[in-house]
Amino acid sequence: MILTPKIVARIALVGLLGVLLQLSFFSQVELFHVSPDILPALVVCLALLGGSLTGAVAGFSIGFFVDCLLVEALGVSSLVLLGIGYLAGLYRERFEFRGSLVPALLCMGLTLVAELGFGAIQLLLGIDAPVSVLIVRDILLKSVYAFFLGWPIYLLVRRSLRPALVEEPKVQRRRQPKVLGV
Amino acid sequence: MYRKQVRRRRAVLALLIVGSFVLLTITYGQGSNGLQRGVSTIFSPLQGVADRALKPARDLVDWFDKTFDARGENSRLKSELAKSREQAVAGQEAMQENAELRKLVALDRGPVLAASAYEPVAGRVIARSPTEWRSNVTIDVGSGDGVHVDDPVISGNGLVGRIAAVEPGSSQVMLLTDHESAVAAKVVPAGVQGVIKPEVGNPERLILDFIDSTKLVHGGQTVVTSGWRAQGLASLFPPGLPLGEVTKASIVDQEAKEQADVRPFADISNLDLVQVLTGGSRG
């Protein structure tokens, strides 16, 4: 990805819209008693398109913004999201990914990592109440939702950052010449 | 060249990780700071607009979710209705008796009516925490509407939480299901006192903790705020606000753990409109 001030502004806008959509829509709807969390998937998609550095910075910034809006202790969401952003970017840099399932599977896997990481940090900081086993169901269902939402998020993010993407031009197949009379 | 890039990447990553830990160390347990207040003030009108614009889509998803739940809910509600009818008859008798007794002792304001000293301010939920580990919502009323930190927040069904932070145009509500929440409560009519605490990850279960194991609590009894006041200290919540219904109170749990299970009256997962009780006297 070629980062110009315009593209950085676009990434910031994508992050802002993603956070607003999460807090005003996805966090307030429930399917099977669990709300989807699109923020890890959004960070993964940004990292898959921009690499590990873009992923880490985007994750940190999105987490920081969420914590500011929710008036929570700063740093928790940043730490988790920068971690998965870096991991997704590293995957993109180390391995060549082909196939449309890869972004969705990465979104699912890294959402699971993010939710577990978030839980681990909260437990380390101290929880003043017992923890229900239903939290396991929540974490697993959030990962499943991330699988289904990952692909459309990836397409939307790729579309919005298209001018910055360095893509190999598709090799166009030439039509077979028609042999007259056959 | 490549090594330089890798080194730069690692340096930025290390900087961000250290930055996160520094932020966490500085801000953990400190409440809202100037930066958060500023960001929240700037973006709360935008959140309000997004909330209103996305409400039809939210309602559609909720409709699908509730349709799945409706079948199981129907039989439960039928049995609850039958029980409520019995309680309503008993309640009417008690109210009549209560009115007569009040006249006798010339009490025009009982403790349950202390909530009327509060000025209710209606607010709409405009944002919600994305994770189950935290349980708070943002509402579209703030200090400009007379809201203060620690004001009780109620919905049509009972207490839902208290104000944790206030900005001019919005406030953060710490819900009953947040792990830091604790509300002094009592069971009526048994009179057993305790503290309502959440179970993280399960918004449909609260725990009535530290109850007196010598007095037994039974399933179906109502739990309300106790609103105590002693030696200059007072509960943050007025007395008599409905909290929930005792669902499971085994003798073993009560005697060994001094606990009982409570189902909250308020649908804490699907809050839309709430009221903040501003002013008034605590406890």
CSV table of C-alpha atoms in Angstrom, one decimal:
chain,number,residue,atom,x,y,z
A,1,MET,CA,0.0,0.0,0.0
A,2,ILE,CA,1.3,3.4,-0.9
A,3,LEU,CA,0.6,5.7,2.0
A,4,THR,CA,-0.1,9.3,1.0
A,5,PRO,CA,-1.7,11.9,3.3
A,6,LYS,CA,-5.0,11.3,1.3
A,7,ILE,CA,-4.8,7.6,1.9
A,8,VAL,CA,-4.0,8.1,5.6
A,9,ALA,CA,-7.1,10.3,5.8
A,10,ARG,CA,-9.2,7.6,4.1
A,11,ILE,CA,-7.9,5.0,6.6
A,12,ALA,CA,-8.8,7.4,9.5
A,13,LEU,CA,-12.3,7.9,8.0
A,14,VAL,CA,-12.8,4.1,7.6
A,15,GLY,CA,-11.7,3.6,11.3
A,16,LEU,CA,-14.1,6.4,12.5
A,17,LEU,CA,-17.0,5.0,10.6
A,18,GLY,CA,-16.2,1.5,11.8
A,19,VAL,CA,-16.1,2.6,15.4
A,20,LEU,CA,-19.4,4.6,15.1
A,21,LEU,CA,-21.1,1.7,13.4
A,22,GLN,CA,-19.9,-0.7,16.1
A,23,LEU,CA,-21.0,1.5,19.1
A,24,SER,CA,-24.3,2.7,17.6
A,25,PHE,CA,-25.4,-0.4,15.7
A,26,PHE,CA,-23.5,-3.7,16.2
A,27,SER,CA,-23.1,-3.4,20.0
A,28,GLN,CA,-26.8,-2.6,20.4
A,29,VAL,CA,-28.2,-5.6,18.4
A,30,GLU,CA,-28.1,-9.2,19.5
A,31,LEU,CA,-28.3,-12.4,17.6
A,32,PHE,CA,-28.7,-15.5,19.9
A,33,HIS,CA,-28.0,-13.1,22.8
A,34,VAL,CA,-24.6,-12.0,21.5
A,35,SER,CA,-23.6,-8.8,19.8
A,36,PRO,CA,-21.2,-8.9,16.9
A,37,ASP,CA,-17.8,-7.1,17.3
A,38,ILE,CA,-16.6,-5.8,13.9
A,39,LEU,CA,-13.6,-3.8,15.2
A,40,PRO,CA,-11.1,-6.7,15.2
A,41,ALA,CA,-12.3,-7.7,11.7
A,42,LEU,CA,-11.8,-4.1,10.5
A,43,VAL,CA,-8.3,-4.0,11.9
A,44,VAL,CA,-7.5,-7.3,10.3
A,45,CYS,CA,-8.8,-6.1,6.9
A,46,LEU,CA,-6.7,-2.9,7.1
A,47,ALA,CA,-3.6,-5.0,8.0
A,48,LEU,CA,-4.2,-7.4,5.2
A,49,LEU,CA,-4.2,-4.5,2.7
A,50,GLY,CA,-1.6,-2.3,4.3
A,51,GLY,CA,0.8,-4.7,6.1
A,52,SER,CA,2.0,-5.1,9.7
A,53,LEU,CA,2.9,-1.5,10.4
A,54,THR,CA,-0.4,-0.1,9.0
A,55,GLY,CA,-2.3,-2.8,10.9
A,56,ALA,CA,-0.6,-2.1,14.2
A,57,VAL,CA,-1.0,1.7,14.0
A,58,ALA,CA,-4.6,1.3,12.8
A,59,GLY,CA,-5.3,-1.1,15.7
A,60,PHE,CA,-3.8,1.2,18.2
A,61,SER,CA,-5.7,4.2,16.9
A,62,ILE,CA,-9.1,2.5,16.7
A,63,GLY,CA,-8.6,1.1,20.2
A,64,PHE,CA,-7.6,4.5,21.6
A,65,PHE,CA,-10.7,6.1,19.9
A,66,VAL,CA,-13.1,3.4,21.3
A,67,ASP,CA,-11.6,3.8,24.8
A,68,CYS,CA,-12.0,7.6,24.6
A,69,LEU,CA,-15.6,7.4,23.5
A,70,LEU,CA,-16.6,4.9,26.1
A,71,VAL,CA,-14.6,6.7,28.8
A,72,GLU,CA,-12.7,3.5,29.7
A,73,ALA,CA,-9.1,3.1,30.9
A,74,LEU,CA,-7.0,4.0,27.8
A,75,GLY,CA,-4.7,1.4,26.4
A,76,VAL,CA,-6.7,-1.8,26.9
A,77,SER,CA,-8.4,-1.9,23.5
A,78,SER,CA,-5.3,-0.3,21.9
A,79,LEU,CA,-3.1,-3.1,23.1
A,80,VAL,CA,-5.4,-5.9,21.9
A,81,LEU,CA,-6.2,-4.4,18.5
A,82,LEU,CA,-2.6,-3.4,17.7
A,83,GLY,CA,-1.6,-7.0,18.5
A,84,ILE,CA,-4.0,-8.5,16.1
A,85,GLY,CA,-3.3,-5.8,13.5
A,86,TYR,CA,0.4,-6.6,13.6
A,87,LEU,CA,-0.3,-10.4,13.4
A,88,ALA,CA,-2.6,-10.0,10.4
A,89,GLY,CA,-0.1,-7.7,8.6
A,90,LEU,CA,2.7,-10.2,9.3
A,91,TYR,CA,0.6,-13.0,7.8
A,92,ARG,CA,0.1,-10.8,4.7
A,93,GLU,CA,3.9,-10.1,4.4
A,94,ARG,CA,5.1,-13.7,5.1
A,95,PHE,CA,2.5,-15.7,3.2
A,96,GLU,CA,0.9,-15.2,-0.1
A,97,PHE,CA,-2.8,-15.4,0.3
A,98,ARG,CA,-5.1,-16.6,-2.4
A,99,GLY,CA,-8.7,-17.6,-2.1
A,100,SER,CA,-11.6,-15.6,-0.9
A,101,LEU,CA,-11.9,-17.5,2.4
A,102,VAL,CA,-8.6,-16.3,3.8
A,103,PRO,CA,-9.8,-12.8,5.0
A,104,ALA,CA,-12.9,-14.3,6.6
A,105,LEU,CA,-10.9,-17.1,8.3
A,106,LEU,CA,-8.3,-14.6,9.5
A,107,CYS,CA,-11.1,-12.3,10.8
A,108,MET,CA,-12.6,-15.2,12.7
A,109,GLY,CA,-9.3,-16.5,14.2
A,110,LEU,CA,-8.0,-13.1,15.2
A,111,THR,CA,-11.4,-12.0,16.6
A,112,LEU,CA,-11.1,-15.0,18.8
A,113,VAL,CA,-7.6,-14.0,19.8
A,114,ALA,CA,-8.7,-10.4,20.4
A,115,GLU,CA,-11.6,-11.5,22.7
A,116,LEU,CA,-9.4,-13.9,24.6
A,117,GLY,CA,-6.7,-11.2,24.9
A,118,PHE,CA,-9.3,-8.7,26.1
A,119,GLY,CA,-10.5,-11.1,28.7
A,120,ALA,CA,-7.0,-11.9,29.8
A,121,ILE,CA,-6.2,-8.2,30.3
A,122,GLN,CA,-9.5,-7.6,32.2
A,123,LEU,CA,-8.7,-10.6,34.5
A,124,LEU,CA,-5.2,-9.3,35.1
A,125,LEU,CA,-6.6,-5.9,36.0
A,126,GLY,CA,-9.0,-7.5,38.4
A,127,ILE,CA,-12.7,-8.4,38.1
A,128,ASP,CA,-14.8,-7.8,41.1
A,129,ALA,CA,-17.5,-10.3,40.2
A,130,PRO,CA,-17.7,-14.0,39.3
A,131,VAL,CA,-17.4,-14.8,35.6
A,132,SER,CA,-20.1,-16.8,33.9
A,133,VAL,CA,-19.3,-19.7,31.6
A,134,LEU,CA,-21.6,-18.0,29.1
A,135,ILE,CA,-18.7,-15.7,28.3
A,136,VAL,CA,-17.2,-18.7,26.3
A,137,ARG,CA,-20.4,-18.8,24.2
A,138,ASP,CA,-20.1,-15.0,23.6
A,139,ILE,CA,-16.5,-15.3,22.5
A,140,LEU,CA,-17.1,-18.2,20.2
A,141,LEU,CA,-20.2,-16.6,18.6
A,142,LYS,CA,-18.4,-13.3,18.1
A,143,SER,CA,-15.8,-15.2,16.2
A,144,VAL,CA,-18.4,-16.9,14.1
A,145,TYR,CA,-20.0,-13.5,13.3
A,146,ALA,CA,-16.6,-12.1,12.4
A,147,PHE,CA,-16.3,-14.9,9.8
A,148,PHE,CA,-19.5,-13.9,8.1
A,149,LEU,CA,-18.8,-10.2,8.4
A,150,GLY,CA,-15.2,-10.4,7.5
A,151,TRP,CA,-15.5,-10.8,3.8
A,152,PRO,CA,-17.9,-7.9,3.2
A,153,ILE,CA,-15.8,-5.7,5.5
A,154,TYR,CA,-12.7,-6.7,3.5
A,155,LEU,CA,-14.4,-5.9,0.2
A,156,LEU,CA,-15.6,-2.5,1.5
A,157,VAL,CA,-12.2,-1.5,3.0
A,158,ARG,CA,-10.4,-2.7,-0.2
A,159,ARG,CA,-12.8,-0.6,-2.3
A,160,SER,CA,-12.3,2.5,-0.2
A,161,LEU,CA,-8.5,2.2,-0.3
A,162,ARG,CA,-8.2,1.0,-3.9
A,163,PRO,CA,-6.1,4.0,-5.1
A,164,ALA,CA,-3.3,3.1,-2.7
A,165,LEU,CA,-3.2,-0.6,-3.5
A,166,VAL,CA,-0.4,-2.1,-5.5
A,167,GLU,CA,-2.0,-4.8,-7.4
A,168,GLU,CA,-0.6,-6.9,-10.2
A,169,PRO,CA,-2.6,-6.3,-13.3
A,170,LYS,CA,-4.8,-9.2,-14.1
A,171,VAL,CA,-3.6,-11.2,-17.1
A,172,GLN,CA,-6.4,-10.9,-19.6
A,173,ARG,CA,-7.1,-14.0,-21.6
A,174,ARG,CA,-7.2,-13.5,-25.2
A,175,ARG,CA,-10.1,-15.0,-27.0
A,176,GLN,CA,-9.3,-18.0,-29.0
A,177,PRO,CA,-9.2,-16.8,-32.7
A,178,LYS,CA,-12.2,-18.2,-34.5
A,179,VAL,CA,-11.4,-20.2,-37.4
A,180,LEU,CA,-13.7,-19.4,-40.2
A,181,GLY,CA,-15.7,-22.2,-41.5
A,182,VAL,CA,-15.3,-24.6,-38.5
B,1,MET,CA,17.4,-1.5,3.1
B,2,TYR,CA,15.1,-4.4,4.1
B,3,ARG,CA,16.8,-4.7,7.5
B,4,LYS,CA,16.3,-1.0,8.0
B,5,GLN,CA,12.6,-1.4,7.3
B,6,VAL,CA,12.3,-4.3,9.6
B,7,ARG,CA,14.1,-2.4,12.4
B,8,ARG,CA,11.8,0.6,11.9
B,9,ARG,CA,8.7,-1.6,12.0
B,10,ARG,CA,9.8,-3.2,15.2
B,11,ALA,CA,10.6,0.1,16.7
B,12,VAL,CA,7.1,1.5,15.9
B,13,LEU,CA,5.6,-1.7,17.3
B,14,ALA,CA,7.6,-1.4,20.5
B,15,LEU,CA,6.7,2.2,20.8
B,16,LEU,CA,2.9,1.5,20.4
B,17,ILE,CA,3.1,-1.4,23.0
B,18,VAL,CA,4.9,0.8,25.5
B,19,GLY,CA,2.5,3.6,24.7
B,20,SER,CA,-0.5,1.3,25.5
B,21,PHE,CA,1.0,0.3,28.8
B,22,VAL,CA,1.8,3.9,29.7
B,23,LEU,CA,-1.8,5.0,28.9
B,24,LEU,CA,-3.1,2.0,30.9
B,25,THR,CA,-1.0,2.8,33.9
B,26,ILE,CA,-1.8,6.5,33.9
B,27,THR,CA,-5.6,6.2,33.3
B,28,TYR,CA,-6.6,3.0,35.0
B,29,GLY,CA,-9.1,3.7,37.7
B,30,GLN,CA,-8.9,7.4,37.3
B,31,GLY,CA,-12.3,8.0,35.7
B,32,SER,CA,-12.6,10.3,32.7
B,33,ASN,CA,-9.8,12.6,31.8
B,34,GLY,CA,-9.7,15.8,29.7
B,35,LEU,CA,-8.8,14.1,26.5
B,36,GLN,CA,-11.7,11.6,26.8
B,37,ARG,CA,-14.1,14.4,27.8
B,38,GLY,CA,-13.0,16.4,24.7
B,39,VAL,CA,-13.3,13.4,22.3
B,40,SER,CA,-16.6,12.4,23.8
B,41,THR,CA,-18.0,16.0,23.6
B,42,ILE,CA,-17.0,16.3,19.9
B,43,PHE,CA,-18.3,12.9,18.8
B,44,SER,CA,-21.5,12.5,21.0
B,45,PRO,CA,-23.7,14.6,18.5
B,46,LEU,CA,-22.3,12.4,15.7
B,47,GLN,CA,-23.1,9.3,17.8
B,48,GLY,CA,-26.6,10.6,18.4
B,49,VAL,CA,-27.2,11.1,14.6
B,50,ALA,CA,-25.8,7.6,13.9
B,51,ASP,CA,-28.0,6.1,16.6
B,52,ARG,CA,-31.1,7.6,15.2
B,53,ALA,CA,-30.2,6.7,11.6
B,54,LEU,CA,-29.4,3.1,12.4
B,55,LYS,CA,-32.5,2.5,14.7
B,56,PRO,CA,-34.7,1.0,11.9
B,57,ALA,CA,-31.9,-1.5,11.0
B,58,ARG,CA,-31.4,-2.3,14.7
B,59,ASP,CA,-35.1,-2.9,15.2
B,60,LEU,CA,-35.1,-5.3,12.2
B,61,VAL,CA,-32.3,-7.4,13.6
B,62,ASP,CA,-33.9,-7.3,17.1
B,63,TRP,CA,-37.2,-8.5,15.5
B,64,PHE,CA,-35.4,-11.5,14.1
B,65,ASP,CA,-33.7,-12.2,17.4
B,66,LYS,CA,-36.9,-11.9,19.4
B,67,THR,CA,-38.8,-14.1,17.0
B,68,PHE,CA,-36.4,-16.9,17.8
B,69,ASP,CA,-36.9,-16.3,21.5
B,70,ALA,CA,-40.7,-15.9,21.4
B,71,ARG,CA,-41.6,-19.6,21.5
B,72,GLY,CA,-39.8,-20.3,24.8
B,73,GLU,CA,-40.8,-16.9,26.2
B,74,ASN,CA,-44.5,-17.6,25.6
B,75,SER,CA,-44.9,-20.5,28.1
B,76,ARG,CA,-42.8,-18.7,30.7
B,77,LEU,CA,-44.9,-15.6,30.5
B,78,LYS,CA,-48.1,-17.6,30.8
B,79,SER,CA,-47.0,-19.1,34.1
B,80,GLU,CA,-45.8,-15.7,35.2
B,81,LEU,CA,-49.1,-14.1,34.3
B,82,ALA,CA,-51.0,-16.6,36.5
B,83,LYS,CA,-48.7,-15.9,39.4
B,84,SER,CA,-48.9,-12.2,38.9
B,85,ARG,CA,-52.7,-12.3,38.9
B,86,GLU,CA,-52.6,-13.9,42.3
B,87,GLN,CA,-50.1,-11.3,43.5
B,88,ALA,CA,-52.2,-8.5,42.1
B,89,VAL,CA,-55.2,-9.5,44.2
B,90,ALA,CA,-53.1,-9.8,47.3
B,91,GLY,CA,-51.4,-6.5,46.4
B,92,GLN,CA,-54.7,-4.6,46.1
B,93,GLU,CA,-55.7,-5.7,49.5
B,94,ALA,CA,-52.3,-4.6,50.9
B,95,MET,CA,-52.6,-1.2,49.2
B,96,GLN,CA,-56.0,-0.6,50.7
B,97,GLU,CA,-54.7,-1.5,54.1
B,98,ASN,CA,-51.6,0.6,53.6
B,99,ALA,CA,-53.7,3.7,52.6
B,100,GLU,CA,-55.8,3.4,55.7
B,101,LEU,CA,-52.7,3.0,57.9
B,102,ARG,CA,-51.1,6.0,56.3
B,103,LYS,CA,-54.1,8.1,57.1
B,104,LEU,CA,-53.9,7.0,60.6
B,105,VAL,CA,-50.3,8.0,61.1
B,106,ALA,CA,-50.5,11.0,58.8
B,107,LEU,CA,-47.7,10.0,56.5
B,108,ASP,CA,-48.0,11.6,53.1
B,109,ARG,CA,-44.6,10.5,51.9
B,110,GLY,CA,-43.4,7.0,52.5
B,111,PRO,CA,-39.9,5.8,51.9
B,112,VAL,CA,-40.8,4.2,48.6
B,113,LEU,CA,-42.0,7.6,47.4
B,114,ALA,CA,-38.6,9.2,48.2
B,115,ALA,CA,-37.7,8.8,44.5
B,116,SER,CA,-40.2,11.5,43.7
B,117,ALA,CA,-37.8,14.0,45.2
B,118,TYR,CA,-35.7,13.3,42.2
B,119,GLU,CA,-36.0,15.1,38.9
B,120,PRO,CA,-36.1,12.5,36.2
B,121,VAL,CA,-34.3,13.4,33.0
B,122,ALA,CA,-35.1,11.1,30.0
B,123,GLY,CA,-32.2,10.0,27.8
B,124,ARG,CA,-31.6,7.7,24.9
B,125,VAL,CA,-28.8,5.1,24.6
B,126,ILE,CA,-26.5,6.2,21.8
B,127,ALA,CA,-23.6,3.8,22.2
B,128,ARG,CA,-22.7,0.6,23.9
B,129,SER,CA,-19.5,-1.2,24.8
B,130,PRO,CA,-18.6,-3.9,22.3
B,131,THR,CA,-17.3,-6.4,24.8
B,132,GLU,CA,-19.0,-8.5,27.4
B,133,TRP,CA,-16.2,-7.7,29.9
B,134,ARG,CA,-17.4,-4.2,30.3
B,135,SER,CA,-21.0,-3.3,30.7
B,136,ASN,CA,-21.7,0.4,30.1
B,137,VAL,CA,-23.7,2.5,27.7
B,138,THR,CA,-23.5,6.1,26.6
B,139,ILE,CA,-26.7,8.2,26.8
B,140,ASP,CA,-27.5,11.5,25.1
B,141,VAL,CA,-28.0,13.6,28.3
B,142,GLY,CA,-25.2,15.1,30.3
B,143,SER,CA,-24.2,17.8,32.7
B,144,GLY,CA,-26.0,20.4,30.6
B,145,ASP,CA,-29.2,18.6,31.5
B,146,GLY,CA,-28.4,18.5,35.2
B,147,VAL,CA,-27.0,15.0,35.2
B,148,HIS,CA,-24.2,14.3,37.8
B,149,VAL,CA,-21.9,11.4,38.5
B,150,ASP,CA,-23.5,8.7,40.6
B,151,ASP,CA,-27.1,9.6,39.7
B,152,PRO,CA,-29.3,6.5,39.5
B,153,VAL,CA,-30.5,5.4,36.1
B,154,ILE,CA,-33.8,3.6,35.7
B,155,SER,CA,-35.8,2.1,32.8
B,156,GLY,CA,-39.5,1.4,32.8
B,157,ASN,CA,-38.9,-1.9,34.6
B,158,GLY,CA,-36.5,-0.8,37.4
B,159,LEU,CA,-32.9,0.2,38.2
B,160,VAL,CA,-30.4,-0.3,35.4
B,161,GLY,CA,-27.3,1.4,36.8
B,162,ARG,CA,-25.7,4.7,37.7
B,163,ILE,CA,-23.9,7.5,36.0
B,164,ALA,CA,-20.1,6.8,35.9
B,165,ALA,CA,-18.9,9.9,33.9
B,166,VAL,CA,-20.5,13.1,32.7
B,167,GLU,CA,-19.7,15.3,29.7
B,168,PRO,CA,-21.8,18.4,28.7
B,169,GLY,CA,-23.9,16.5,26.1
B,170,SER,CA,-23.6,12.8,27.1
B,171,SER,CA,-23.0,10.5,30.0
B,172,GLN,CA,-21.6,7.0,30.7
B,173,VAL,CA,-23.9,4.7,32.5
B,174,MET,CA,-22.3,1.8,34.5
B,175,LEU,CA,-24.9,-0.9,34.2
B,176,LEU,CA,-25.9,-3.4,37.0
B,177,THR,CA,-24.1,-6.0,35.0
B,178,ASP,CA,-20.7,-4.3,35.1
B,179,HIS,CA,-18.2,-6.1,37.2
B,180,GLU,CA,-17.6,-3.0,39.3
B,181,SER,CA,-21.3,-2.5,40.1
B,182,ALA,CA,-22.7,-3.2,43.6
B,183,VAL,CA,-26.1,-2.1,44.9
B,184,ALA,CA,-27.4,-2.4,48.4
B,185,ALA,CA,-30.7,-4.3,48.1
B,186,LYS,CA,-33.4,-6.0,50.2
B,187,VAL,CA,-35.8,-8.7,49.5
B,188,VAL,CA,-39.5,-7.9,50.0
B,189,PRO,CA,-41.5,-8.9,51.9
B,190,ALA,CA,-38.8,-11.0,53.7
B,191,GLY,CA,-36.7,-7.9,54.5
B,192,VAL,CA,-33.4,-9.7,54.0
B,193,GLN,CA,-30.7,-7.3,53.1
B,194,GLY,CA,-27.8,-7.9,50.8
B,195,VAL,CA,-25.7,-6.6,47.9
B,196,ILE,CA,-26.7,-7.1,44.3
B,197,LYS,CA,-23.6,-8.0,42.2
B,198,PRO,CA,-23.4,-9.2,38.6
B,199,GLU,CA,-22.1,-12.3,37.0
B,200,VAL,CA,-19.8,-11.2,34.1
B,201,GLY,CA,-21.0,-12.4,30.8
B,202,ASN,CA,-24.6,-13.2,31.9
B,203,PRO,CA,-26.8,-10.2,31.7
B,204,GLU,CA,-29.9,-12.2,32.8
B,205,ARG,CA,-28.4,-13.2,36.2
B,206,LEU,CA,-27.5,-11.1,39.2
B,207,ILE,CA,-26.3,-12.4,42.5
B,208,LEU,CA,-27.8,-11.2,45.8
B,209,ASP,CA,-24.7,-11.6,48.0
B,210,PHE,CA,-23.9,-11.3,51.7
B,211,ILE,CA,-27.4,-12.1,52.7
B,212,ASP,CA,-28.3,-13.0,56.3
B,213,SER,CA,-28.3,-16.8,56.3
B,214,THR,CA,-30.6,-17.0,59.3
B,215,LYS,CA,-33.5,-15.6,57.3
B,216,LEU,CA,-34.6,-17.6,54.2
B,217,VAL,CA,-35.3,-16.1,50.8
B,218,HIS,CA,-37.6,-17.9,48.4
B,219,GLY,CA,-37.9,-17.9,44.6
B,220,GLY,CA,-40.4,-15.4,43.2
B,221,GLN,CA,-39.7,-12.7,45.9
B,222,THR,CA,-38.9,-9.2,44.7
B,223,VAL,CA,-35.6,-7.5,45.3
B,224,VAL,CA,-35.5,-3.7,45.6
B,225,THR,CA,-32.9,-1.1,46.5
B,226,SER,CA,-32.5,-0.8,50.2
B,227,GLY,CA,-31.3,2.9,50.2
B,228,TRP,CA,-29.6,2.8,53.6
B,229,ARG,CA,-28.3,5.9,55.4
B,230,ALA,CA,-26.0,5.7,58.4
B,231,GLN,CA,-23.4,7.9,60.1
B,232,GLY,CA,-23.3,10.5,57.4
B,233,LEU,CA,-23.0,7.9,54.6
B,234,ALA,CA,-25.8,7.0,52.3
B,235,SER,CA,-26.5,4.6,49.5
B,236,LEU,CA,-26.3,6.1,46.0
B,237,PHE,CA,-29.8,4.8,45.2
B,238,PRO,CA,-33.1,5.8,46.7
B,239,PRO,CA,-35.0,3.0,48.5
B,240,GLY,CA,-37.7,0.9,46.8
B,241,LEU,CA,-36.4,0.9,43.2
B,242,PRO,CA,-37.2,-2.5,41.7
B,243,LEU,CA,-34.2,-4.6,40.9
B,244,GLY,CA,-35.3,-8.1,40.1
B,245,GLU,CA,-36.9,-11.3,41.1
B,246,VAL,CA,-35.3,-14.1,43.1
B,247,THR,CA,-35.1,-17.1,40.7
B,248,LYS,CA,-33.0,-19.6,42.7
B,249,ALA,CA,-32.4,-19.6,46.4
B,250,SER,CA,-31.4,-23.0,47.6
B,251,ILE,CA,-30.8,-23.5,51.3
B,252,VAL,CA,-27.3,-24.7,50.6
B,253,ASP,CA,-26.4,-21.5,48.7
B,254,GLN,CA,-28.0,-19.3,51.3
B,255,GLU,CA,-26.3,-21.0,54.2
B,256,ALA,CA,-22.9,-21.8,52.7
B,257,LYS,CA,-22.4,-18.9,50.3
B,258,GLU,CA,-24.9,-16.4,51.6
B,259,GLN,CA,-26.1,-15.9,48.0
B,260,ALA,CA,-29.3,-16.1,46.0
B,261,ASP,CA,-29.8,-15.8,42.2
B,262,VAL,CA,-31.8,-12.8,40.9
B,263,ARG,CA,-33.2,-12.1,37.4
B,264,PRO,CA,-33.2,-8.4,36.7
B,265,PHE,CA,-36.5,-6.8,35.8
B,266,ALA,CA,-34.9,-4.4,33.3
B,267,ASP,CA,-33.9,-5.8,29.9
B,268,ILE,CA,-30.3,-4.7,30.3
B,269,SER,CA,-29.1,-6.0,26.9
B,270,ASN,CA,-31.7,-4.0,25.0
B,271,LEU,CA,-31.9,-0.6,26.6
B,272,ASP,CA,-33.1,2.2,24.5
B,273,LEU,CA,-34.8,4.9,26.6
B,274,VAL,CA,-33.8,5.4,30.2
B,275,GLN,CA,-34.3,8.0,33.0
B,276,VAL,CA,-31.7,9.6,35.1
B,277,LEU,CA,-32.8,10.5,38.6
B,278,THR,CA,-31.1,13.9,39.2
B,279,GLY,CA,-31.0,15.9,42.4
B,280,GLY,CA,-32.9,14.5,45.4
B,281,SER,CA,-31.5,13.1,48.5
B,282,ARG,CA,-29.6,9.9,48.5
B,283,GLY,CA,-30.5,6.9,50.6
